[in-house]
């Protein structure tokens, strides 16, 4: 084994590299995911279709900021259920950013084509 790994500095550098790799592969992606979920829950508005952690699908009819909860309407009988914000799993009717960019691109192309046709 090289002399470098027998010194105390070598061992410290190895531990720093291991911790750095753990941060890059475990901690950082998890914190990004958590921030995205928090942003999604903050952006929920009345009329959004949501799915809860338990699998209940419904439409937001009221937002209770003081209680940190939503009231969703679900089913054919329009039953209303109060759900805490942490219980929301996904917003079903909001496009993700990639879909939004693709939609804007196609709208821009259609507008340019219409403008070109109007000039002729």
Tab-separated table of C-alpha atoms in Angstrom:
chain	number	residue	atom	x	y	z
A	1	UNK	CA	0.000	0.000	0.000
A	2	UNK	CA	1.344	3.498	-0.792
A	3	UNK	CA	2.759	5.566	2.030
A	4	UNK	CA	0.117	8.251	1.481
A	5	UNK	CA	-2.714	6.060	2.787
A	6	UNK	CA	-0.806	5.256	5.971
A	7	UNK	CA	-0.558	8.908	7.000
A	8	UNK	CA	-3.302	10.662	8.944
A	9	UNK	CA	-3.820	13.179	6.118
A	10	UNK	CA	-4.526	10.383	3.679
A	11	UNK	CA	-7.216	8.925	5.901
A	12	UNK	CA	-8.816	12.351	6.395
A	13	UNK	CA	-8.876	12.946	2.640
A	14	UNK	CA	-10.499	9.551	2.061
A	15	UNK	CA	-13.239	10.342	4.600
A	16	UNK	CA	-13.820	13.756	2.998
A	17	UNK	CA	-14.156	12.135	-0.435
A	18	UNK	CA	-16.613	9.545	0.893
A	19	UNK	CA	-18.719	12.242	2.569
A	20	UNK	CA	-18.629	14.344	-0.617
A	21	UNK	CA	-19.847	11.402	-2.691
A	22	UNK	CA	-22.651	10.696	-0.197
A	23	UNK	CA	-23.710	14.349	-0.375
A	24	UNK	CA	-23.782	14.372	-4.175
A	25	UNK	CA	-25.632	11.067	-4.572
A	26	UNK	CA	-27.944	10.964	-1.533
A	27	UNK	CA	-28.492	14.262	0.255
A	28	UNK	CA	-28.605	16.799	-2.585
A	29	UNK	CA	-31.158	15.024	-4.834
A	30	UNK	CA	-33.417	14.362	-1.847
A	31	UNK	CA	-33.414	18.029	-0.827
A	32	UNK	CA	-34.197	19.101	-4.410
A	33	UNK	CA	-37.149	16.713	-4.494
A	34	UNK	CA	-38.428	18.016	-1.142
A	35	UNK	CA	-38.218	21.640	-2.340
A	36	UNK	CA	-40.131	20.779	-5.521
A	37	UNK	CA	-42.888	19.095	-3.479
A	38	UNK	CA	-43.163	22.101	-1.150
A	39	UNK	CA	-43.415	24.461	-4.130
A	40	UNK	CA	-46.106	22.254	-5.697
A	41	UNK	CA	-48.146	22.309	-2.479
A	42	UNK	CA	-47.795	26.090	-2.147
A	43	UNK	CA	-49.017	26.649	-5.712
A	44	UNK	CA	-52.264	24.676	-5.347
A	45	UNK	CA	-55.300	26.837	-6.031
A	46	UNK	CA	-59.076	26.393	-6.096
A	47	UNK	CA	-60.166	24.243	-9.038
A	48	UNK	CA	-57.031	22.080	-9.198
A	49	UNK	CA	-57.462	18.316	-9.422
A	50	UNK	CA	-55.359	16.555	-6.770
A	51	UNK	CA	-54.548	13.063	-5.575
A	52	UNK	CA	-53.926	12.426	-1.886
A	53	UNK	CA	-51.374	10.089	-0.380
A	54	UNK	CA	-54.214	7.659	0.334
A	55	UNK	CA	-55.331	7.650	-3.301
A	56	UNK	CA	-58.386	9.891	-3.004
A	57	UNK	CA	-58.882	11.979	-6.142
A	58	UNK	CA	-60.795	15.235	-5.977
A	59	UNK	CA	-61.020	18.912	-6.853
A	60	UNK	CA	-59.928	21.710	-4.502
A	61	UNK	CA	-62.960	23.811	-3.504
A	62	UNK	CA	-61.445	25.775	-0.604
A	63	UNK	CA	-58.027	26.621	0.805
A	64	UNK	CA	-57.708	26.959	4.592
A	65	UNK	CA	-54.382	28.749	5.094
A	66	UNK	CA	-54.931	29.248	8.824
A	67	UNK	CA	-55.377	25.466	9.317
A	68	UNK	CA	-52.804	24.467	6.662
A	69	UNK	CA	-55.469	22.379	4.896
A	70	UNK	CA	-57.547	22.059	1.731
A	71	UNK	CA	-61.152	21.047	1.243
A	72	UNK	CA	-61.582	18.711	-1.700
A	73	UNK	CA	-64.762	17.602	-3.419
A	74	UNK	CA	-64.806	14.010	-4.597
A	75	UNK	CA	-67.152	11.436	-6.043
A	76	UNK	CA	-70.454	11.700	-7.866
A	77	UNK	CA	-72.253	12.740	-4.678
A	78	UNK	CA	-69.781	15.672	-4.332
A	79	UNK	CA	-68.676	14.745	-0.831
A	80	UNK	CA	-66.312	17.267	0.751
A	81	UNK	CA	-63.223	16.184	2.690
A	82	UNK	CA	-60.712	18.289	4.610
A	83	UNK	CA	-57.126	17.246	3.789
A	84	UNK	CA	-53.916	18.599	5.319
A	85	UNK	CA	-51.363	20.004	2.888
A	86	UNK	CA	-48.861	17.258	3.706
A	87	UNK	CA	-51.455	14.696	2.564
A	88	UNK	CA	-51.454	15.870	-1.061
A	89	UNK	CA	-49.455	13.564	-3.312
A	90	UNK	CA	-49.795	15.248	-6.696
A	91	UNK	CA	-51.581	17.940	-8.655
A	92	UNK	CA	-53.066	16.231	-11.683
A	93	UNK	CA	-54.100	19.094	-13.954
A	94	UNK	CA	-50.976	21.268	-13.867
A	95	UNK	CA	-48.476	20.600	-16.671
A	96	UNK	CA	-44.894	19.994	-15.721
A	97	UNK	CA	-42.311	22.558	-16.901
A	98	UNK	CA	-41.212	20.433	-19.873
A	99	UNK	CA	-44.813	20.151	-21.100
A	100	UNK	CA	-45.301	23.893	-20.553
A	101	UNK	CA	-42.217	24.750	-22.642
A	102	UNK	CA	-43.328	22.417	-25.446
A	103	UNK	CA	-46.785	24.002	-25.439
A	104	UNK	CA	-45.322	27.530	-25.560
A	105	UNK	CA	-43.022	26.504	-28.428
A	106	UNK	CA	-45.895	25.131	-30.529
A	107	UNK	CA	-48.011	28.225	-29.802
A	108	UNK	CA	-45.110	30.466	-30.857
A	109	UNK	CA	-44.654	28.530	-34.109
A	110	UNK	CA	-48.388	28.724	-34.832
A	111	UNK	CA	-48.380	32.468	-34.173
A	112	UNK	CA	-45.371	32.996	-36.458
A	113	UNK	CA	-47.053	30.964	-39.191
A	114	UNK	CA	-50.268	32.970	-38.836
A	115	UNK	CA	-48.326	36.248	-38.979
A	116	UNK	CA	-46.484	35.060	-42.078
A	117	UNK	CA	-49.786	34.145	-43.767
A	118	UNK	CA	-51.274	37.537	-42.851
A	119	UNK	CA	-48.334	39.368	-44.441
A	120	UNK	CA	-48.897	37.619	-47.754
